[in-house]
PDB file of C-alpha atoms in Angstrom:
ATOM      1  CA  MET P   1      -0.042   0.089   0.069  1.00  0.00           C
ATOM      2  CA  VAL P   2       1.181   3.519  -0.959  1.00  0.00           C
ATOM      3  CA  ALA P   3      -1.671   5.577   0.631  1.00  0.00           C
ATOM      4  CA  GLY P   4      -0.188   8.056   3.032  1.00  0.00           C
ATOM      5  CA  LYS P   5       3.310   8.029   1.611  1.00  0.00           C
ATOM      6  CA  ARG P   6       4.632  11.617   0.747  1.00  0.00           C
ATOM      7  CA  VAL P   7       5.903  12.996  -2.500  1.00  0.00           C
ATOM      8  CA  LEU P   8       7.589  16.230  -2.976  1.00  0.00           C
ATOM      9  CA  ILE P   9       7.326  17.720  -6.324  1.00  0.00           C
ATOM     10  CA  ILE P  10       9.823  20.495  -7.060  1.00  0.00           C
ATOM     11  CA  SER P  11       9.111  22.757 -10.129  1.00  0.00           C
ATOM     12  CA  THR P  12      11.079  25.292 -12.009  1.00  0.00           C
ATOM     13  CA  SER P  13      10.477  29.071 -11.252  1.00  0.00           C
ATOM     14  CA  HIS P  14      12.318  30.235 -14.294  1.00  0.00           C
ATOM     15  CA  GLU P  15      10.314  31.912 -17.024  1.00  0.00           C
ATOM     16  CA  LYS P  16      12.692  33.395 -19.519  1.00  0.00           C
ATOM     17  CA  LEU P  17      14.149  31.319 -22.470  1.00  0.00           C
ATOM     18  CA  GLY P  18      17.784  32.123 -22.337  1.00  0.00           C
ATOM     19  CA  ASP P  19      18.573  35.729 -23.587  1.00  0.00           C
ATOM     20  CA  THR P  20      15.395  35.801 -25.768  1.00  0.00           C
ATOM     21  CA  ASN P  21      12.270  37.495 -24.613  1.00  0.00           C
ATOM     22  CA  GLU P  22      10.396  34.159 -25.155  1.00  0.00           C
ATOM     23  CA  LYS P  23       8.560  32.848 -22.110  1.00  0.00           C
ATOM     24  CA  THR P  24       9.113  29.368 -20.778  1.00  0.00           C
ATOM     25  CA  GLY P  25       8.703  27.632 -17.398  1.00  0.00           C
ATOM     26  CA  LEU P  26       6.975  24.339 -16.360  1.00  0.00           C
ATOM     27  CA  TRP P  27       5.562  21.976 -19.057  1.00  0.00           C
ATOM     28  CA  MET P  28       2.176  21.406 -17.433  1.00  0.00           C
ATOM     29  CA  GLU P  29       1.520  17.887 -18.552  1.00  0.00           C
ATOM     30  CA  GLU P  30       4.693  16.876 -16.531  1.00  0.00           C
ATOM     31  CA  LEU P  31       3.254  18.087 -13.288  1.00  0.00           C
ATOM     32  CA  ALA P  32      -0.509  17.714 -13.751  1.00  0.00           C
ATOM     33  CA  HIS P  33      -0.732  14.189 -15.087  1.00  0.00           C
ATOM     34  CA  PRO P  34       1.654  12.725 -12.355  1.00  0.00           C
ATOM     35  CA  TYR P  35      -0.112  14.855  -9.684  1.00  0.00           C
ATOM     36  CA  LEU P  36      -3.435  13.241 -10.522  1.00  0.00           C
ATOM     37  CA  ILE P  37      -1.982   9.781 -10.509  1.00  0.00           C
ATOM     38  CA  PHE P  38      -0.303  10.377  -7.057  1.00  0.00           C
ATOM     39  CA  LYS P  39      -3.560  11.652  -5.655  1.00  0.00           C
ATOM     40  CA  ALA P  40      -5.594   8.770  -7.120  1.00  0.00           C
ATOM     41  CA  HIS P  41      -3.262   6.316  -5.299  1.00  0.00           C
ATOM     42  CA  GLY P  42      -3.657   8.196  -2.000  1.00  0.00           C
ATOM     43  CA  LEU P  43      -0.274   9.761  -1.810  1.00  0.00           C
ATOM     44  CA  GLU P  44       0.220  13.036   0.069  1.00  0.00           C
ATOM     45  CA  VAL P  45       1.656  15.529  -2.347  1.00  0.00           C
ATOM     46  CA  THR P  46       3.497  18.875  -1.742  1.00  0.00           C
ATOM     47  CA  VAL P  47       4.094  21.119  -4.859  1.00  0.00           C
ATOM     48  CA  SER P  48       7.097  23.334  -4.298  1.00  0.00           C
ATOM     49  CA  SER P  49       9.282  25.332  -6.705  1.00  0.00           C
ATOM     50  CA  THR P  50      12.649  26.879  -6.683  1.00  0.00           C
ATOM     51  CA  LYS P  51      11.349  30.399  -5.687  1.00  0.00           C
ATOM     52  CA  GLY P  52       7.718  29.643  -4.495  1.00  0.00           C
ATOM     53  CA  GLY P  53       4.616  31.340  -5.425  1.00  0.00           C
ATOM     54  CA  GLU P  54       2.982  31.116  -8.887  1.00  0.00           C
ATOM     55  CA  ILE P  55       4.773  28.693 -10.995  1.00  0.00           C
ATOM     56  CA  PRO P  56       5.459  30.021 -14.645  1.00  0.00           C
ATOM     57  CA  VAL P  57       3.913  27.602 -17.178  1.00  0.00           C
ATOM     58  CA  ASP P  58       5.006  27.324 -20.685  1.00  0.00           C
ATOM     59  CA  GLU P  59       2.024  28.658 -22.691  1.00  0.00           C
ATOM     60  CA  ALA P  60       2.501  26.022 -25.394  1.00  0.00           C
ATOM     61  CA  SER P  61       1.767  23.342 -22.856  1.00  0.00           C
ATOM     62  CA  LEU P  62      -1.671  24.873 -22.276  1.00  0.00           C
ATOM     63  CA  ALA P  63      -2.806  24.958 -25.913  1.00  0.00           C
ATOM     64  CA  ALA P  64      -3.490  22.533 -28.841  1.00  0.00           C
ATOM     65  CA  PRO P  65      -1.981  20.167 -29.822  1.00  0.00           C
ATOM     66  CA  PHE P  66      -0.110  19.705 -26.599  1.00  0.00           C
ATOM     67  CA  VAL P  67      -2.608  20.188 -23.880  1.00  0.00           C
ATOM     68  CA  THR P  68      -3.959  16.818 -22.653  1.00  0.00           C
ATOM     69  CA  PRO P  69      -7.269  15.935 -21.010  1.00  0.00           C
ATOM     70  CA  GLU P  70      -5.434  15.409 -17.775  1.00  0.00           C
ATOM     71  CA  VAL P  71      -4.202  18.938 -17.959  1.00  0.00           C
ATOM     72  CA  GLU P  72      -7.479  20.245 -18.630  1.00  0.00           C
ATOM     73  CA  LYS P  73      -8.939  18.231 -15.540  1.00  0.00           C
ATOM     74  CA  PHE P  74      -6.223  19.678 -13.386  1.00  0.00           C
ATOM     75  CA  LEU P  75      -6.756  23.245 -14.618  1.00  0.00           C
ATOM     76  CA  LEU P  76     -10.382  23.025 -13.631  1.00  0.00           C
ATOM     77  CA  ASP P  77      -9.721  21.630 -10.170  1.00  0.00           C
ATOM     78  CA  ASP P  78      -9.347  24.565  -7.676  1.00  0.00           C
ATOM     79  CA  SER P  79      -7.339  22.681  -4.962  1.00  0.00           C
ATOM     80  CA  ALA P  80      -4.936  21.199  -7.635  1.00  0.00           C
ATOM     81  CA  MET P  81      -4.482  24.658  -9.267  1.00  0.00           C
ATOM     82  CA  ALA P  82      -3.890  26.361  -5.786  1.00  0.00           C
ATOM     83  CA  GLN P  83      -0.785  24.281  -5.540  1.00  0.00           C
ATOM     84  CA  VAL P  84       0.561  25.748  -8.790  1.00  0.00           C
ATOM     85  CA  LEU P  85      -0.532  29.354  -7.951  1.00  0.00           C
ATOM     86  CA  GLU P  86       0.806  29.249  -4.491  1.00  0.00           C
ATOM     87  CA  SER P  87       3.583  26.741  -4.592  1.00  0.00           C
ATOM     88  CA  VAL P  88       5.844  26.332  -1.446  1.00  0.00           C
ATOM     89  CA  PRO P  89       9.291  27.796  -1.803  1.00  0.00           C
ATOM     90  CA  LEU P  90      11.690  24.862  -1.704  1.00  0.00           C
ATOM     91  CA  ALA P  91      13.704  26.820   1.083  1.00  0.00           C
ATOM     92  CA  ASP P  92      10.606  26.424   3.272  1.00  0.00           C
ATOM     93  CA  VAL P  93      10.218  22.784   2.925  1.00  0.00           C
ATOM     94  CA  ALA P  94      12.071  22.118   6.233  1.00  0.00           C
ATOM     95  CA  ASP P  95      10.934  18.499   6.621  1.00  0.00           C
ATOM     96  CA  TRP P  96      12.016  17.412   3.192  1.00  0.00           C
ATOM     97  CA  ALA P  97      13.877  14.390   4.668  1.00  0.00           C
ATOM     98  CA  SER P  98      10.618  12.908   5.841  1.00  0.00           C
ATOM     99  CA  TYR P  99       9.267  12.521   2.293  1.00  0.00           C
ATOM    100  CA  ASP P 100       9.359   9.055   0.525  1.00  0.00           C
ATOM    101  CA  ALA P 101      10.021  10.462  -2.965  1.00  0.00           C
ATOM    102  CA  VAL P 102      11.098  13.565  -4.911  1.00  0.00           C
ATOM    103  CA  PHE P 103       9.888  14.197  -8.228  1.00  0.00           C
ATOM    104  CA  LEU P 104      11.217  16.659 -10.698  1.00  0.00           C
ATOM    105  CA  PRO P 105       8.917  17.592 -13.588  1.00  0.00           C
ATOM    106  CA  GLY P 106      10.441  19.432 -16.588  1.00  0.00           C
ATOM    107  CA  GLY P 107       9.925  22.341 -18.834  1.00  0.00           C
ATOM    108  CA  HIS P 108      12.828  24.428 -20.427  1.00  0.00           C
ATOM    109  CA  GLY P 109      12.767  26.700 -17.318  1.00  0.00           C
ATOM    110  CA  THR P 110      14.533  23.951 -15.409  1.00  0.00           C
ATOM    111  CA  CYS P 111      17.636  24.389 -17.818  1.00  0.00           C
ATOM    112  CA  TRP P 112      18.401  27.483 -15.921  1.00  0.00           C
ATOM    113  CA  ASP P 113      17.388  26.847 -12.249  1.00  0.00           C
ATOM    114  CA  PHE P 114      17.889  23.083 -11.599  1.00  0.00           C
ATOM    115  CA  ALA P 115      21.247  21.918 -12.282  1.00  0.00           C
ATOM    116  CA  ASP P 116      23.207  24.307  -9.876  1.00  0.00           C
ATOM    117  CA  ASN P 117      20.490  24.671  -7.373  1.00  0.00           C
ATOM    118  CA  GLU P 118      22.016  24.016  -3.911  1.00  0.00           C
ATOM    119  CA  LEU P 119      18.595  23.164  -2.418  1.00  0.00           C
ATOM    120  CA  ILE P 120      17.766  20.738  -5.146  1.00  0.00           C
ATOM    121  CA  ILE P 121      21.056  19.022  -4.968  1.00  0.00           C
ATOM    122  CA  LYS P 122      20.615  18.852  -1.096  1.00  0.00           C
ATOM    123  CA  VAL P 123      17.200  17.246  -1.284  1.00  0.00           C
ATOM    124  CA  VAL P 124      18.101  14.813  -4.004  1.00  0.00           C
ATOM    125  CA  ASN P 125      21.362  13.802  -2.432  1.00  0.00           C
ATOM    126  CA  GLY P 126      19.782  13.496   0.976  1.00  0.00           C
ATOM    127  CA  LEU P 127      16.767  11.251  -0.220  1.00  0.00           C
ATOM    128  CA  ALA P 128      18.897   9.179  -2.422  1.00  0.00           C
ATOM    129  CA  ARG P 129      21.455   8.482   0.322  1.00  0.00           C
ATOM    130  CA  ALA P 130      18.496   7.536   2.566  1.00  0.00           C
ATOM    131  CA  GLY P 131      17.266   5.017   0.033  1.00  0.00           C
ATOM    132  CA  LYS P 132      14.289   6.993  -0.949  1.00  0.00           C
ATOM    133  CA  VAL P 133      12.763   7.291  -4.514  1.00  0.00           C
ATOM    134  CA  VAL P 134      14.343  10.043  -6.816  1.00  0.00           C
ATOM    135  CA  ALA P 135      12.432  10.757  -9.999  1.00  0.00           C
ATOM    136  CA  ALA P 136      12.445  13.085 -12.826  1.00  0.00           C
ATOM    137  CA  VAL P 137      10.724  13.484 -16.241  1.00  0.00           C
ATOM    138  CA  CYS P 138      12.069  15.337 -19.368  1.00  0.00           C
ATOM    139  CA  HIS P 139      14.156  18.302 -18.500  1.00  0.00           C
ATOM    140  CA  GLY P 140      13.536  17.695 -14.860  1.00  0.00           C
ATOM    141  CA  ALA P 141      16.601  15.397 -15.044  1.00  0.00           C
ATOM    142  CA  ASN P 142      18.495  18.649 -15.110  1.00  0.00           C
ATOM    143  CA  GLY P 143      18.099  18.420 -11.266  1.00  0.00           C
ATOM    144  CA  LEU P 144      20.084  15.236 -11.246  1.00  0.00           C
ATOM    145  CA  VAL P 145      23.390  16.225 -12.981  1.00  0.00           C
ATOM    146  CA  ASN P 146      25.157  17.646  -9.964  1.00  0.00           C
ATOM    147  CA  ALA P 147      23.744  15.189  -7.379  1.00  0.00           C
ATOM    148  CA  THR P 148      26.270  12.864  -5.986  1.00  0.00           C
ATOM    149  CA  ASP P 149      26.448   9.856  -3.800  1.00  0.00           C
ATOM    150  CA  ALA P 150      28.304   9.491  -0.440  1.00  0.00           C
ATOM    151  CA  GLU P 151      31.682   8.886  -2.219  1.00  0.00           C
ATOM    152  CA  GLY P 152      31.119  11.986  -4.487  1.00  0.00           C
ATOM    153  CA  GLN P 153      30.181  10.058  -7.608  1.00  0.00           C
ATOM    154  CA  PRO P 154      27.295  11.176  -9.914  1.00  0.00           C
ATOM    155  CA  ILE P 155      24.132   9.430  -8.693  1.00  0.00           C
ATOM    156  CA  VAL P 156      23.263   8.712 -12.257  1.00  0.00           C
ATOM    157  CA  LYS P 157      26.611   6.902 -12.959  1.00  0.00           C
ATOM    158  CA  GLY P 158      26.050   3.316 -13.949  1.00  0.00           C
ATOM    159  CA  ARG P 159      22.259   3.802 -13.677  1.00  0.00           C
ATOM    160  CA  GLU P 160      19.597   3.255 -16.296  1.00  0.00           C
ATOM    161  CA  VAL P 161      18.449   6.800 -17.097  1.00  0.00           C
ATOM    162  CA  THR P 162      16.489   8.790 -19.625  1.00  0.00           C
ATOM    163  CA  GLY P 163      15.565  12.416 -20.230  1.00  0.00           C
ATOM    164  CA  PHE P 164      14.834  14.925 -22.992  1.00  0.00           C
ATOM    165  CA  SER P 165      16.824  13.493 -25.949  1.00  0.00           C
ATOM    166  CA  ASP P 166      19.296  15.577 -28.079  1.00  0.00           C
ATOM    167  CA  ALA P 167      17.107  14.633 -31.214  1.00  0.00           C
ATOM    168  CA  GLU P 168      14.112  16.080 -29.533  1.00  0.00           C
ATOM    169  CA  GLU P 169      15.958  19.263 -28.347  1.00  0.00           C
ATOM    170  CA  TYR P 170      16.949  19.817 -32.070  1.00  0.00           C
ATOM    171  CA  ALA P 171      13.482  19.030 -33.114  1.00  0.00           C
ATOM    172  CA  VAL P 172      12.183  22.143 -30.972  1.00  0.00           C
ATOM    173  CA  ALA P 173      15.160  24.149 -32.037  1.00  0.00           C
ATOM    174  CA  LYS P 174      16.247  25.083 -28.486  1.00  0.00           C
ATOM    175  CA  GLU P 175      19.713  23.552 -28.660  1.00  0.00           C
ATOM    176  CA  LYS P 176      21.618  26.863 -29.016  1.00  0.00           C
ATOM    177  CA  LEU P 177      19.573  28.608 -26.222  1.00  0.00           C
ATOM    178  CA  ILE P 178      20.143  26.189 -23.389  1.00  0.00           C
ATOM    179  CA  PRO P 179      23.263  25.865 -21.191  1.00  0.00           C
ATOM    180  CA  PHE P 180      23.943  22.273 -22.142  1.00  0.00           C
ATOM    181  CA  MET P 181      22.252  19.291 -23.855  1.00  0.00           C
ATOM    182  CA  LEU P 182      20.675  16.939 -21.323  1.00  0.00           C
ATOM    183  CA  GLU P 183      21.260  13.594 -22.959  1.00  0.00           C
ATOM    184  CA  GLU P 184      24.814  14.425 -23.627  1.00  0.00           C
ATOM    185  CA  ARG P 185      25.471  15.578 -20.067  1.00  0.00           C
ATOM    186  CA  LEU P 186      23.876  12.367 -18.625  1.00  0.00           C
ATOM    187  CA  LYS P 187      26.192  10.292 -20.800  1.00  0.00           C
ATOM    188  CA  GLU P 188      29.266  12.204 -19.830  1.00  0.00           C
ATOM    189  CA  LEU P 189      28.325  11.532 -16.157  1.00  0.00           C
ATOM    190  CA  GLY P 190      28.416   7.693 -16.848  1.00  0.00           C
ATOM    191  CA  ALA P 191      24.611   7.095 -17.040  1.00  0.00           C
ATOM    192  CA  ASN P 192      23.279   4.190 -19.195  1.00  0.00           C
ATOM    193  CA  TYR P 193      21.078   6.614 -21.197  1.00  0.00           C
ATOM    194  CA  THR P 194      18.302   5.075 -23.441  1.00  0.00           C
ATOM    195  CA  LYS P 195      15.441   6.722 -25.461  1.00  0.00           C
ATOM    196  CA  ALA P 196      12.426   5.870 -27.542  1.00  0.00           C
ATOM    197  CA  LYS P 197      12.979   4.760 -31.089  1.00  0.00           C
ATOM    198  CA  GLU P 198      11.058   7.851 -32.259  1.00  0.00           C
ATOM    199  CA  ASN P 199      10.969  11.426 -30.869  1.00  0.00           C
ATOM    200  CA  TRP P 200       8.101  11.864 -28.462  1.00  0.00           C
ATOM    201  CA  GLY P 201       7.687   8.241 -27.904  1.00  0.00           C
ATOM    202  CA  VAL P 202       6.657   6.957 -24.448  1.00  0.00           C
ATOM    203  CA  HIS P 203       9.982   5.883 -22.576  1.00  0.00           C
ATOM    204  CA  ALA P 204      10.375   5.758 -18.847  1.00  0.00           C
ATOM    205  CA  LEU P 205      12.623   3.656 -16.596  1.00  0.00           C
ATOM    206  CA  LEU P 206      12.722   2.360 -13.025  1.00  0.00           C
ATOM    207  CA  ASP P 207      16.130   1.428 -11.942  1.00  0.00           C
ATOM    208  CA  ALA P 208      15.311  -0.248  -8.612  1.00  0.00           C
ATOM    209  CA  ARG P 209      18.813  -1.387  -7.651  1.00  0.00           C
ATOM    210  CA  PRO P 210      20.368  -0.168  -4.401  1.00  0.00           C
ATOM    211  CA  PRO P 211      21.202   2.217  -3.001  1.00  0.00           C
ATOM    212  CA  PHE P 212      17.947   4.028  -4.096  1.00  0.00           C
ATOM    213  CA  PRO P 213      15.259   3.674  -6.761  1.00  0.00           C
ATOM    214  CA  LEU P 214      15.728   6.007  -9.626  1.00  0.00           C
ATOM    215  CA  VAL P 215      12.858   6.712 -11.970  1.00  0.00           C
ATOM    216  CA  THR P 216      13.201   8.769 -15.136  1.00  0.00           C
ATOM    217  CA  GLY P 217      10.991   9.632 -18.107  1.00  0.00           C
ATOM    218  CA  GLN P 218      12.115  10.996 -21.446  1.00  0.00           C
ATOM    219  CA  ASN P 219       9.433  13.628 -22.540  1.00  0.00           C
ATOM    220  CA  PRO P 220       6.030  14.854 -21.707  1.00  0.00           C
ATOM    221  CA  SER P 221       4.385  11.889 -23.371  1.00  0.00           C
ATOM    222  CA  SER P 222       6.227   9.711 -20.770  1.00  0.00           C
ATOM    223  CA  SER P 223       4.748  11.663 -17.710  1.00  0.00           C
ATOM    224  CA  ALA P 224       2.039   9.111 -16.879  1.00  0.00           C
ATOM    225  CA  LEU P 225       4.349   6.122 -16.963  1.00  0.00           C
ATOM    226  CA  THR P 226       6.936   7.951 -15.019  1.00  0.00           C
ATOM    227  CA  ALA P 227       4.359   8.495 -12.237  1.00  0.00           C
ATOM    228  CA  GLU P 228       3.170   4.875 -12.336  1.00  0.00           C
ATOM    229  CA  LEU P 229       6.786   3.752 -11.917  1.00  0.00           C
ATOM    230  CA  ILE P 230       7.110   5.999  -8.943  1.00  0.00           C
ATOM    231  CA  VAL P 231       3.988   4.461  -7.440  1.00  0.00           C
ATOM    232  CA  GLU P 232       5.606   1.011  -8.142  1.00  0.00           C
ATOM    233  CA  ALA P 233       8.806   2.095  -6.528  1.00  0.00           C
ATOM    234  CA  LEU P 234       6.885   3.088  -3.464  1.00  0.00           C
ATOM    235  CA  GLY P 235       5.421  -0.280  -3.192  1.00  0.00           C
ATOM    236  CA  GLY P 236       2.225   0.158  -5.204  1.00  0.00           C
ATOM    237  CA  HIS P 237       0.957  -1.702  -8.180  1.00  0.00           C
ATOM    238  CA  LYS P 238       3.141  -2.538 -11.051  1.00  0.00           C
ATOM    239  CA  ALA P 239       3.206   0.073 -13.704  1.00  0.00           C
ATOM    240  CA  GLY P 240       0.826  -0.788 -16.486  1.00  0.00           C
ATOM    241  CA  ALA P 241      -1.838  -2.271 -14.172  1.00  0.00           C
ATOM    242  CA  ALA P 242      -5.322  -0.880 -14.248  1.00  0.00           C
ATOM    243  CA  PRO P 243      -4.964   2.510 -12.363  1.00  0.00           C
ATOM    244  CA  PRO P 244      -7.616   3.949 -10.056  1.00  0.00           C
ATOM    245  CA  GLU P 245      -9.780   6.780 -11.327  1.00  0.00           C
ATOM    246  CA  LEU P 246      -7.881  10.103 -11.636  1.00  0.00           C
ATOM    247  CA  HIS P 247      -8.997  13.087  -9.685  1.00  0.00           C
ATOM    248  CA  ALA P 248      -7.367  15.784  -7.788  1.00  0.00           C
TER     249      ALA P 248
END
């Protein structure tokens, strides 16, 4: 049973795409769909962000063809939206060590406020070293690249990992705007990086080997499977089994 276990979601608070005037932020599917899945399984969920307050959302993720039924359901739920409009500053999550899992959703905003964020590194390192679940989807894996184990080695080294692929980055023409390419960086850190055969294909992994369960998803399409694997890692039903009805 996973009911009552706690998941800490950490979102980006960054809203500017590099040196351009283009807005970015969180990709809503990557928070909304997992949130609904977590709540459907009775998990306690806290939505935090690097700065707190209203989370900037990439407008493209709220419009056709990218908006999903789960995002629409989330947007219409006042209690769910309140967590996005009034997210908890990560610095105020004093009891982070008591959570059973940390989950990092993506969006291009994470390219600027995740990798070098000392608080994210502290939380990821602490939960990983305590054997808790560490998870990310898409660009959320930016929050893993500077996390290390007790010996100072990258936590992704030798682990089965995925994240937004270089091919997908080129497809959205953001490769010259971001600080580094995520797939390339993960490979440099020694991760066993894999991806779907086609861009935007569903691909998520649960590396359940000690010292901690690591769950990663490649892209927005992989958000639901990533969440299901987190539930599995927490001791719930195996991913792919019939899920409970989604509601916030």
